[in-house]
Coordinates of C-alpha atoms in Angstrom, one line a residue:
M1 CA 0.0 0.0 0.0
T2 CA 1.5 3.4 -0.9
D3 CA 1.9 6.2 1.6
Q4 CA -1.3 8.2 2.0
H5 CA 0.0 11.1 4.1
T6 CA 0.6 13.4 1.1
N7 CA -3.0 13.2 -0.3
P8 CA -5.2 11.9 2.5
K9 CA -8.8 11.0 2.0
S10 CA -11.2 11.5 4.8
D11 CA -12.0 8.5 7.1
I12 CA -15.5 8.2 5.7
E13 CA -14.3 8.3 2.1
I14 CA -11.8 5.5 2.8
A15 CA -14.5 3.4 4.6
Q16 CA -17.1 3.9 1.9
A17 CA -14.5 2.7 -0.7
A18 CA -13.6 -0.4 1.3
S19 CA -13.8 -3.8 -0.3
M20 CA -15.7 -5.7 2.4
K21 CA -16.4 -9.4 2.5
R22 CA -19.7 -10.8 3.5
I23 CA -19.6 -11.3 7.3
A24 CA -20.4 -15.0 7.0
E25 CA -17.2 -15.3 4.8
V26 CA -15.1 -13.5 7.4
A27 CA -16.5 -15.7 10.2
S28 CA -15.9 -18.9 8.2
D29 CA -12.5 -18.1 6.6
S30 CA -10.9 -16.4 9.7
L31 CA -12.5 -18.1 12.6
G32 CA -14.0 -21.3 11.3
I33 CA -17.5 -20.3 12.4
D34 CA -20.4 -21.8 10.4
S35 CA -23.1 -19.4 9.2
D36 CA -25.7 -21.3 11.3
N37 CA -24.0 -19.8 14.4
L38 CA -24.4 -16.2 13.2
E39 CA -27.4 -13.9 13.2
P40 CA -26.8 -11.5 10.3
Y41 CA -27.7 -7.8 10.5
G42 CA -27.4 -7.2 6.8
H43 CA -24.4 -8.4 4.7
Y44 CA -21.5 -7.0 6.8
K45 CA -22.4 -7.3 10.5
A46 CA -23.7 -10.2 12.6
K47 CA -24.2 -11.4 16.1
L48 CA -22.6 -14.5 17.4
S49 CA -24.9 -17.2 18.9
L50 CA -24.7 -17.6 22.7
E51 CA -25.2 -21.3 22.2
Y52 CA -22.1 -21.5 20.0
I53 CA -20.1 -19.5 22.5
K54 CA -20.8 -22.1 25.2
T55 CA -19.2 -24.7 23.0
L56 CA -15.9 -22.9 23.2
N57 CA -15.5 -23.2 27.0
N58 CA -12.9 -26.0 26.9
K59 CA -10.6 -24.3 24.3
P60 CA -7.3 -22.7 25.5
D61 CA -7.1 -19.0 25.7
G62 CA -5.0 -16.8 23.4
K63 CA -2.8 -13.9 24.6
L64 CA -4.5 -10.7 25.6
I65 CA -2.9 -7.4 24.5
L66 CA -4.1 -4.1 26.0
V67 CA -3.8 -0.9 23.9
T68 CA -4.0 2.3 26.0
A69 CA -2.5 5.8 25.6
M70 CA -1.0 8.8 27.2
T71 CA -3.3 11.5 28.5
P72 CA -5.4 12.6 25.5
T73 CA -5.2 16.1 24.0
P74 CA -7.2 17.9 21.3
A75 CA -4.4 16.9 18.9
G76 CA -5.5 13.3 19.1
E77 CA -3.6 10.1 19.9
G78 CA -5.3 7.4 17.8
K79 CA -5.8 4.6 20.3
T80 CA -8.6 2.9 18.4
T81 CA -6.6 3.4 15.1
T82 CA -3.6 1.8 16.7
T83 CA -5.7 -1.1 18.0
V84 CA -7.0 -1.8 14.5
G85 CA -3.6 -1.3 12.9
L86 CA -1.9 -3.6 15.4
G87 CA -4.6 -6.3 14.8
D88 CA -4.1 -6.0 11.1
G89 CA -0.3 -6.1 11.5
L90 CA -0.4 -9.2 13.6
N91 CA -2.6 -10.9 11.0
R92 CA -0.2 -9.8 8.3
I93 CA 2.7 -11.6 10.0
G94 CA 0.7 -14.8 10.3
K95 CA -0.7 -14.5 13.8
K96 CA -4.4 -15.4 14.1
T97 CA -5.7 -12.2 15.8
I98 CA -9.1 -10.7 16.7
I99 CA -9.6 -7.1 17.9
C100 CA -12.1 -6.2 20.5
L101 CA -13.5 -2.7 20.7
R102 CA -16.3 -0.8 22.3
E103 CA -19.3 0.5 20.4
P104 CA -19.3 4.2 19.7
S105 CA -21.9 6.5 21.4
L106 CA -24.0 8.9 19.4
G107 CA -23.2 11.6 22.0
P108 CA -19.6 12.2 20.8
C109 CA -20.5 11.3 17.2
F110 CA -22.8 14.3 17.0
G111 CA -20.9 16.3 19.6
M112 CA -17.2 17.0 19.5
K113 CA -15.1 13.8 19.5
G114 CA -16.6 12.2 16.4
G115 CA -16.9 8.4 15.9
A116 CA -14.8 5.6 17.3
A117 CA -14.2 3.2 14.5
G118 CA -10.5 4.0 13.9
G119 CA -9.1 6.2 11.2
G120 CA -7.2 6.4 7.9
Y121 CA -6.4 2.9 6.7
A122 CA -6.8 1.3 10.1
Q123 CA -10.6 1.2 10.5
V124 CA -13.4 -1.2 11.3
V125 CA -16.3 -1.3 8.8
P126 CA -19.0 -0.7 7.9
M127 CA -17.9 2.6 9.6
T128 CA -21.2 4.6 9.3
D129 CA -23.2 1.7 10.7
I130 CA -20.8 1.1 13.6
N131 CA -20.8 4.8 14.5
L132 CA -24.6 5.2 14.3
H133 CA -27.3 2.7 15.3
F134 CA -25.2 -0.4 14.6
T135 CA -27.2 -3.5 15.7
G136 CA -29.3 -1.5 18.2
D137 CA -27.5 -2.5 21.4
F138 CA -27.4 1.0 22.8
H139 CA -31.1 1.3 22.2
A140 CA -31.8 -1.9 24.1
I141 CA -29.6 -0.8 27.0
G142 CA -31.3 2.6 27.2
V143 CA -34.8 1.1 27.0
A144 CA -33.9 -1.5 29.7
N145 CA -32.6 1.3 31.9
N146 CA -35.7 3.4 31.4
L147 CA -38.1 0.5 31.9
L148 CA -36.6 0.3 35.4
A149 CA -37.1 4.0 35.9
A150 CA -40.7 3.8 34.7
M151 CA -41.3 0.9 37.1
V152 CA -39.9 2.9 40.0
D153 CA -42.3 5.8 39.5
N154 CA -45.1 3.5 38.7
H155 CA -44.6 1.6 42.0
I156 CA -44.7 4.9 43.9
Y157 CA -47.9 6.0 42.0
W158 CA -49.7 2.8 42.9
G159 CA -49.2 3.0 46.6
N160 CA -45.5 2.5 47.1
E161 CA -45.8 -0.8 48.9
L162 CA -42.0 -1.0 49.3
G163 CA -41.9 2.3 51.1
L164 CA -39.4 4.0 48.7
D165 CA -38.4 7.5 50.0
E166 CA -38.9 9.8 47.0
R167 CA -36.0 11.9 48.3
R168 CA -33.7 8.9 48.1
I169 CA -34.3 7.6 44.5
L170 CA -31.0 6.7 43.0
W171 CA -32.0 5.3 39.6
R172 CA -31.7 7.8 36.7
R173 CA -33.0 7.9 33.2
V174 CA -30.7 7.8 30.2
M175 CA -30.4 8.7 26.6
D176 CA -27.6 8.2 24.1
M177 CA -27.1 11.9 23.3
N178 CA -25.3 14.8 24.8
D179 CA -28.0 17.0 26.4
R180 CA -27.1 19.3 29.3
A181 CA -30.7 20.4 29.7
L182 CA -31.6 17.0 31.0
R183 CA -29.0 16.8 33.8
N184 CA -31.3 18.1 36.5
I185 CA -35.1 18.0 35.9
V186 CA -38.4 17.6 37.7
N187 CA -40.6 14.7 36.6
S188 CA -44.3 13.8 37.0
L189 CA -45.7 17.4 36.7
G190 CA -49.3 17.8 35.6
G191 CA -51.5 16.7 38.5
I192 CA -52.8 13.5 40.2
A193 CA -53.0 11.4 37.0
D194 CA -49.3 12.0 36.2
G195 CA -47.8 10.9 39.5
F196 CA -45.9 12.5 42.3
P197 CA -43.5 15.3 41.3
R198 CA -39.8 14.8 42.3
E199 CA -36.4 15.8 41.3
D200 CA -34.9 13.5 38.6
H201 CA -31.8 13.3 36.4
F202 CA -30.6 12.0 33.0
D203 CA -27.2 10.4 32.3
I204 CA -25.9 9.5 28.9
T205 CA -26.5 5.8 28.1
V206 CA -22.8 4.9 28.3
A207 CA -22.8 6.0 32.0
S208 CA -25.8 3.7 32.9
E209 CA -25.2 0.9 35.3
V210 CA -27.0 -1.3 32.8
M211 CA -24.2 -0.6 30.4
A212 CA -21.6 -1.6 33.0
I213 CA -23.6 -4.8 33.9
F214 CA -24.0 -5.6 30.2
C215 CA -20.2 -5.4 29.7
L216 CA -19.3 -7.3 32.9
A217 CA -21.8 -10.2 32.8
T218 CA -20.5 -13.6 31.7
D219 CA -23.8 -15.1 30.6
L220 CA -27.6 -14.5 30.5
D221 CA -28.0 -15.9 34.1
D222 CA -25.3 -13.6 35.4
L223 CA -26.8 -10.7 33.5
K224 CA -30.2 -11.3 35.1
R225 CA -28.7 -11.7 38.5
R226 CA -26.8 -8.4 38.3
L227 CA -29.8 -6.5 36.9
G228 CA -31.8 -7.8 39.9
N229 CA -29.1 -6.5 42.3
I230 CA -29.4 -2.9 41.1
I231 CA -30.2 -0.6 44.0
V232 CA -32.9 1.8 42.8
G233 CA -33.3 3.8 46.0
Y234 CA -33.8 3.6 49.8
T235 CA -36.7 3.6 52.2
R236 CA -37.1 6.2 54.9
E237 CA -35.3 3.8 57.2
K238 CA -32.4 3.8 54.7
K239 CA -32.9 0.2 53.6
P240 CA -32.0 -0.5 50.0
V241 CA -34.7 -1.3 47.4
Y242 CA -33.5 -3.5 44.6
A243 CA -34.7 -3.9 41.0
K244 CA -35.6 -7.5 41.9
D245 CA -38.0 -6.2 44.6
L246 CA -39.9 -4.5 41.7
N247 CA -39.7 -7.7 39.6
A248 CA -38.1 -5.6 36.9
H249 CA -35.0 -7.7 36.2
G250 CA -36.7 -10.4 34.1
A251 CA -38.2 -7.9 31.7
M252 CA -34.9 -6.0 31.5
T253 CA -33.1 -9.2 30.6
V254 CA -35.6 -9.9 27.8
L255 CA -34.9 -6.4 26.4
L256 CA -31.1 -7.2 26.5
K257 CA -31.2 -10.8 25.4
D258 CA -30.4 -10.3 21.7
A259 CA -28.1 -7.3 22.3
F260 CA -26.0 -9.5 24.7
Q261 CA -24.7 -11.5 21.7
P262 CA -21.3 -10.1 20.6
N263 CA -21.2 -8.2 17.3
L264 CA -18.8 -9.4 14.6
V265 CA -17.6 -7.0 11.9
Q266 CA -14.3 -6.6 10.0
T267 CA -11.3 -4.3 9.5
L268 CA -10.5 -2.7 6.2
E269 CA -8.2 -5.7 5.6
N270 CA -11.1 -8.1 6.2
N271 CA -9.8 -9.3 9.6
P272 CA -12.4 -10.1 12.3
A273 CA -13.4 -7.6 15.0
F274 CA -15.8 -7.9 17.9
I275 CA -17.4 -4.6 18.8
H276 CA -19.7 -5.0 21.9
G277 CA -20.7 -2.7 24.7
G278 CA -19.5 0.9 25.2
P279 CA -19.0 2.5 28.6
F280 CA -17.0 5.7 28.6
A281 CA -13.8 5.5 30.6
N282 CA -14.0 9.0 32.1
I283 CA -17.4 8.4 33.8
A284 CA -17.6 4.6 33.7
H285 CA -15.3 1.6 33.3
G286 CA -14.4 2.1 29.7
C287 CA -14.0 -1.5 28.3
N288 CA -15.8 -3.7 25.8
S289 CA -17.8 -6.6 27.0
V290 CA -16.3 -9.5 29.0
L291 CA -18.3 -11.9 26.8
A292 CA -16.7 -10.6 23.6
T293 CA -13.2 -10.6 25.0
K294 CA -13.5 -14.1 26.4
T295 CA -15.0 -15.4 23.2
A296 CA -12.2 -13.8 21.2
L297 CA -9.6 -15.4 23.4
K298 CA -11.1 -18.9 22.6
L299 CA -11.1 -18.2 18.8
A300 CA -7.6 -16.6 18.3
D301 CA -4.0 -16.8 19.3
Y302 CA -3.8 -13.1 20.0
V303 CA -6.6 -10.6 21.1
V304 CA -6.0 -6.9 20.9
T305 CA -8.3 -4.8 23.0
E306 CA -8.4 -1.1 24.0
A307 CA -9.5 0.7 27.1
G308 CA -10.8 4.2 26.8
F309 CA -8.9 7.5 27.2
G310 CA -5.5 7.6 28.9
A311 CA -4.0 4.7 30.9
D312 CA -4.9 6.4 34.2
L313 CA -8.6 5.9 33.3
G314 CA -9.3 3.1 30.9
A315 CA -6.3 0.9 31.6
E316 CA -6.7 1.3 35.3
K317 CA -10.3 0.3 35.2
F318 CA -9.6 -2.5 32.7
L319 CA -7.0 -3.9 35.1
D320 CA -8.6 -3.2 38.4
I321 CA -12.3 -3.9 37.5
K322 CA -12.7 -5.9 34.3
C323 CA -9.7 -8.3 34.7
R324 CA -10.2 -8.7 38.4
K325 CA -13.9 -9.6 38.0
A326 CA -13.6 -11.7 34.8
G327 CA -10.4 -13.5 35.7
L328 CA -8.6 -12.1 32.6
K329 CA -4.8 -12.1 32.5
P330 CA -3.4 -9.5 30.0
E331 CA 0.1 -10.2 28.8
I332 CA 1.3 -6.8 27.7
A333 CA 0.3 -3.1 27.4
V334 CA 0.9 -1.0 24.3
V335 CA 0.9 2.7 25.1
V336 CA 0.0 5.0 22.2
A337 CA 1.8 8.3 22.0
T338 CA 2.0 11.0 19.3
I339 CA 4.6 13.7 18.8
R340 CA 1.7 16.2 18.7
A341 CA 0.3 15.1 22.1
L342 CA 3.7 15.2 23.7
K343 CA 4.3 18.7 22.5
M344 CA 0.9 19.8 23.8
H345 CA 1.8 18.4 27.2
G346 CA 5.1 20.2 26.8
G347 CA 3.2 23.5 26.6
V348 CA 2.8 24.0 22.8
A349 CA -0.4 25.5 21.5
K350 CA -2.4 23.4 19.0
E351 CA -1.8 25.9 16.1
D352 CA 2.0 25.6 16.6
L353 CA 2.3 21.8 16.6
R354 CA 3.7 21.5 13.1
A355 CA 6.9 23.3 14.0
E356 CA 9.8 21.1 15.3
N357 CA 10.2 21.4 19.1
V358 CA 12.3 18.7 20.7
K359 CA 12.3 20.6 24.0
A360 CA 8.5 20.4 24.2
V361 CA 8.7 16.7 23.4
T362 CA 11.1 16.2 26.2
E363 CA 8.9 18.1 28.7
G364 CA 5.7 16.3 27.5
G365 CA 7.5 13.0 27.9
E366 CA 6.9 13.3 31.6
N367 CA 3.3 12.5 30.9
L368 CA 4.2 9.4 28.8
A369 CA 6.7 8.3 31.4
R370 CA 4.2 8.3 34.2
H371 CA 1.8 6.2 32.2
V372 CA 4.6 3.7 31.4
E373 CA 5.7 3.4 35.0
N374 CA 2.1 3.1 36.2
L375 CA 1.4 0.1 33.9
K376 CA 4.5 -1.6 35.2
K377 CA 2.9 -1.5 38.7
F378 CA 0.3 -3.9 37.4
G379 CA 3.0 -6.4 36.3
L380 CA 2.8 -5.8 32.6
P381 CA 5.6 -5.3 30.1
V382 CA 5.1 -2.2 28.1
I383 CA 5.8 -1.1 24.5
V384 CA 5.3 2.5 23.3
A385 CA 3.6 2.9 19.9
I386 CA 4.5 6.2 18.3
N387 CA 1.5 6.9 16.0
K388 CA 3.0 8.6 13.0
F389 CA 1.8 12.0 11.8
S390 CA 3.2 13.7 8.6
A391 CA 4.7 16.7 10.5
D392 CA 6.8 14.5 12.9
T393 CA 10.5 15.1 12.5
E394 CA 13.3 12.6 12.9
N395 CA 14.8 14.6 15.8
E396 CA 11.4 14.5 17.6
V397 CA 10.9 10.7 17.1
N398 CA 14.5 10.0 18.2
Q399 CA 13.8 12.0 21.4
V400 CA 10.8 9.8 22.2
R401 CA 12.9 6.7 21.6
Q402 CA 15.5 8.2 24.0
I403 CA 12.9 8.9 26.7
C404 CA 11.6 5.3 26.4
A405 CA 15.1 3.8 26.4
E406 CA 15.6 5.5 29.8
L407 CA 12.4 3.9 31.0
G408 CA 13.6 0.5 29.8
V409 CA 10.9 0.1 27.1
D410 CA 10.9 0.0 23.3
A411 CA 9.3 2.7 21.2
I412 CA 8.1 1.7 17.8
E413 CA 7.0 4.2 15.1
S414 CA 3.9 2.9 13.5
D415 CA 2.2 4.2 10.3
H416 CA -1.0 2.2 10.4
W417 CA -3.1 5.3 9.7
G418 CA -1.4 5.8 6.3
N419 CA -0.5 2.2 5.4
G420 CA -2.8 -0.1 7.4
G421 CA -1.5 -3.4 8.7
A422 CA 1.7 -3.0 6.6
G423 CA 2.5 0.2 8.5
A424 CA 2.1 -1.7 11.8
E425 CA 4.2 -4.8 11.0
E426 CA 7.2 -3.6 13.0
L427 CA 5.0 -2.9 16.0
A428 CA 3.4 -6.3 15.7
E429 CA 6.8 -8.0 15.5
A430 CA 7.9 -6.1 18.6
V431 CA 4.8 -7.1 20.5
V432 CA 5.2 -10.8 19.6
A433 CA 8.9 -10.7 20.5
K434 CA 8.2 -9.2 23.9
L435 CA 5.5 -11.7 24.6
D436 CA 7.8 -14.6 23.6
Q437 CA 10.6 -13.1 25.8
N438 CA 8.6 -12.1 28.9
G439 CA 4.8 -12.5 29.3
G440 CA 2.9 -10.4 31.8
N441 CA 2.6 -11.1 35.6
Y442 CA -0.6 -9.2 36.0
A443 CA -1.9 -8.2 39.4
P444 CA -4.4 -5.5 40.3
L445 CA -3.2 -2.3 42.1
Y446 CA -5.1 -3.0 45.4
E447 CA -6.6 -5.9 47.2
D448 CA -10.3 -6.5 47.6
E449 CA -10.1 -6.2 51.4
L450 CA -8.7 -2.6 51.3
P451 CA -11.5 -0.1 52.5
L452 CA -13.2 1.8 49.7
W453 CA -11.8 5.2 50.8
D454 CA -8.3 3.7 50.8
K455 CA -8.8 2.2 47.3
V456 CA -9.6 5.6 45.8
R457 CA -6.7 7.1 47.7
T458 CA -4.4 4.3 46.4
V459 CA -5.3 5.0 42.8
A460 CA -5.0 8.8 43.3
Q461 CA -1.6 8.6 44.9
N462 CA 0.0 5.8 43.0
L463 CA -1.3 6.6 39.5
Y464 CA -2.4 10.2 39.5
G465 CA 0.6 11.5 41.5
A466 CA -1.8 13.1 44.0
Q467 CA -1.0 14.0 47.5
G468 CA -4.3 12.6 48.6
I469 CA -8.1 12.8 48.3
I470 CA -10.7 15.0 50.0
A471 CA -14.5 15.0 50.4
D472 CA -17.0 16.7 52.6
K473 CA -18.5 15.0 55.6
K474 CA -21.6 13.8 53.7
V475 CA -19.5 12.0 51.1
R476 CA -17.2 10.5 53.7
D477 CA -20.2 9.3 55.6
Q478 CA -21.5 7.6 52.5
F479 CA -18.2 5.8 52.0
Q480 CA -18.5 4.6 55.6
D481 CA -22.1 3.5 55.1
L482 CA -21.2 1.5 52.0
Q483 CA -18.3 -0.1 53.8
E484 CA -20.5 -1.2 56.7
S485 CA -23.3 -2.3 54.3
G486 CA -21.1 -5.1 52.8
F487 CA -19.9 -3.3 49.7
G488 CA -16.3 -2.7 51.0
H489 CA -14.8 -5.5 48.9
Y490 CA -16.0 -3.9 45.6
P491 CA -13.4 -2.2 43.3
V492 CA -13.7 1.6 42.7
C493 CA -14.5 3.3 39.4
I494 CA -13.2 6.8 39.5
A495 CA -15.1 9.3 37.3
K496 CA -12.8 12.2 36.4
T497 CA -11.6 14.3 33.5
Q498 CA -9.7 12.5 30.8
Y499 CA -7.5 15.5 30.1
S500 CA -5.2 15.4 33.1
F501 CA -3.8 13.2 35.8
S502 CA -5.5 15.7 38.1
T503 CA -9.2 16.8 38.2
D504 CA -8.3 20.1 36.5
P505 CA -8.4 19.5 32.7
N506 CA -6.0 22.4 32.1
L507 CA -3.2 20.8 34.2
K508 CA -1.1 19.1 31.5
G509 CA 2.0 17.0 31.8
A510 CA 2.5 14.9 35.0
P511 CA 1.3 17.1 37.9
S512 CA 2.2 15.9 41.4
N513 CA 1.1 16.7 44.9
H514 CA -2.4 17.9 43.8
V515 CA -5.5 16.9 45.7
V516 CA -8.4 14.9 44.2
P517 CA -11.8 16.1 45.4
I518 CA -14.6 13.5 45.5
R519 CA -17.9 15.2 44.9
E520 CA -20.2 12.2 45.0
I521 CA -20.2 8.5 45.6
R522 CA -22.6 6.1 43.8
I523 CA -23.1 2.4 44.5
A524 CA -23.4 0.2 41.4
S525 CA -24.4 -3.0 43.2
G526 CA -25.3 -4.9 40.0
A527 CA -22.1 -4.0 38.2
E528 CA -20.3 -4.7 41.6
F529 CA -18.3 -1.5 41.9
V530 CA -18.5 1.8 43.6
V531 CA -18.3 5.0 41.5
A532 CA -16.4 8.0 42.9
V533 CA -17.3 11.2 41.0
C534 CA -14.4 13.7 41.1
G535 CA -14.1 17.3 40.3
N536 CA -16.5 18.8 37.7
I537 CA -16.9 15.6 35.6
M538 CA -20.5 15.3 34.2
T539 CA -22.3 12.0 33.6
M540 CA -24.5 13.8 31.0
P541 CA -22.2 15.8 28.7
G542 CA -23.3 18.8 26.7
L543 CA -22.9 19.7 23.1
P544 CA -20.1 22.1 22.1
R545 CA -20.8 25.5 20.6
V546 CA -20.4 24.1 17.1
P547 CA -21.4 20.4 17.3
A548 CA -20.3 17.8 14.8
A549 CA -24.0 17.4 13.9
N550 CA -23.8 20.6 12.0
S551 CA -21.7 19.0 9.3
I552 CA -23.3 15.6 9.1
D553 CA -25.8 15.0 6.2
V554 CA -27.0 12.7 3.5
D555 CA -26.2 13.5 -0.1
E556 CA -28.4 13.1 -3.1
S557 CA -27.3 9.5 -3.6
G558 CA -28.1 8.5 -0.1
E559 CA -24.5 8.5 1.1
I560 CA -23.8 9.8 4.6
I561 CA -21.3 12.7 4.6
G562 CA -19.5 14.6 7.3
L563 CA -19.2 11.8 9.9
F564 CA -15.6 11.4 11.2

């Protein structure tokens, strides 16, 4: 494939020109899966039968490779692009490989970030389908969430037999769109026939506990059990009321039954990819479904998966929540870095990034270095992937190599964006060589027995470089209540900005001795973790001044344009 940097096409143009195989052919040729075990959604995407997945239980597992990144910047790092490119690169060198990604949310697609199907010549396709409604999984998750919300208010309307305290309702409604107007609302206005007015809230669907449960459940029985264990609120005596007390979990499982089957698609190079589930990593646990990952491990020798945003968020939650709960043992971490992002962390403005600045690369390298050292604390060997951009200079790339050499890790320049799998062959060879030489010795950062408050503090001090954590008395009391109520063994899911190790998105690089303020604590008893909401992070984002939706349209031939 020739270099594409000099005359780049847009991601959507590349995707629409792709030569896709029928998904049954991808399943058969790459994975040996018969078409009877697929439920096709058109020609190019399908769900994998749960009954077929059960037949794989006794097969050995392949090697699990985590792709994460340095702290994101507006310049972009290309973590999903690197995941796809590495998967294609591994297949090119003869390694049977599947990639596992999260499903994109409509919120960022129409907001500011854009889609999440990779980019350039390292994409999953059909790109527009994946970025938009796909197979309807997010719709099912949102409806299941909102069914429970409706049943809560309906129960109160018809006499409130369980004694729910309307001031202590925890369960929120969701929608898969950025809409700040719905963050804080009052529902049930209109009189006696419309219920009892109360304060209510919306989250974006990817922040729903149903999404977390969907991604952590191992089978339908486990899914139903977890849904039943959702705490929807408390009585006046502060006793928890569960979804199973409302008999909601059976109907919720019915709504999620088909969605729970992993989605199979392909890369531009016709290699298999599972895309299933999609919690954000800044406000949720940021990993694709356990079911898809475990299935991929039974079907391939290598599985490449990503965790959202920087390693302090997605990778930490992948390692401390998903792997802990699912019994997964990742073998290596690939940390994506770009010269552009390093320069931004070194103090360079976005408009000045094309000018060579080795000094800024050096200073921004402190951010990359902390992520590398953090991942070593989990027992994982690390490789840094330098995602190539056309403005990168040899001096800048060599400086990154020097930084990484001092950290004792390899840095491999990869041009998967411009040249697909061929541009990632060197990275793929390096990953295989490292795995052959020294597999991972994964262990979570903290033990289950550590108190909840200390778990949050451990992450803040050991990974964020913080001096400590603070919270007002109300939040500290909630920590203590959860500890005494039997939830102290749960891992913690820290919701904070993705743009900094601190809770201040403007604090770049590798800040130290800052303090992490905990604004709110939420129990996710079905997902089996505790959410600590820090700083000004919002679980319902808003649209930017000029949303991406302004540029998305359909042309006269019916082709979607403007999606990126």
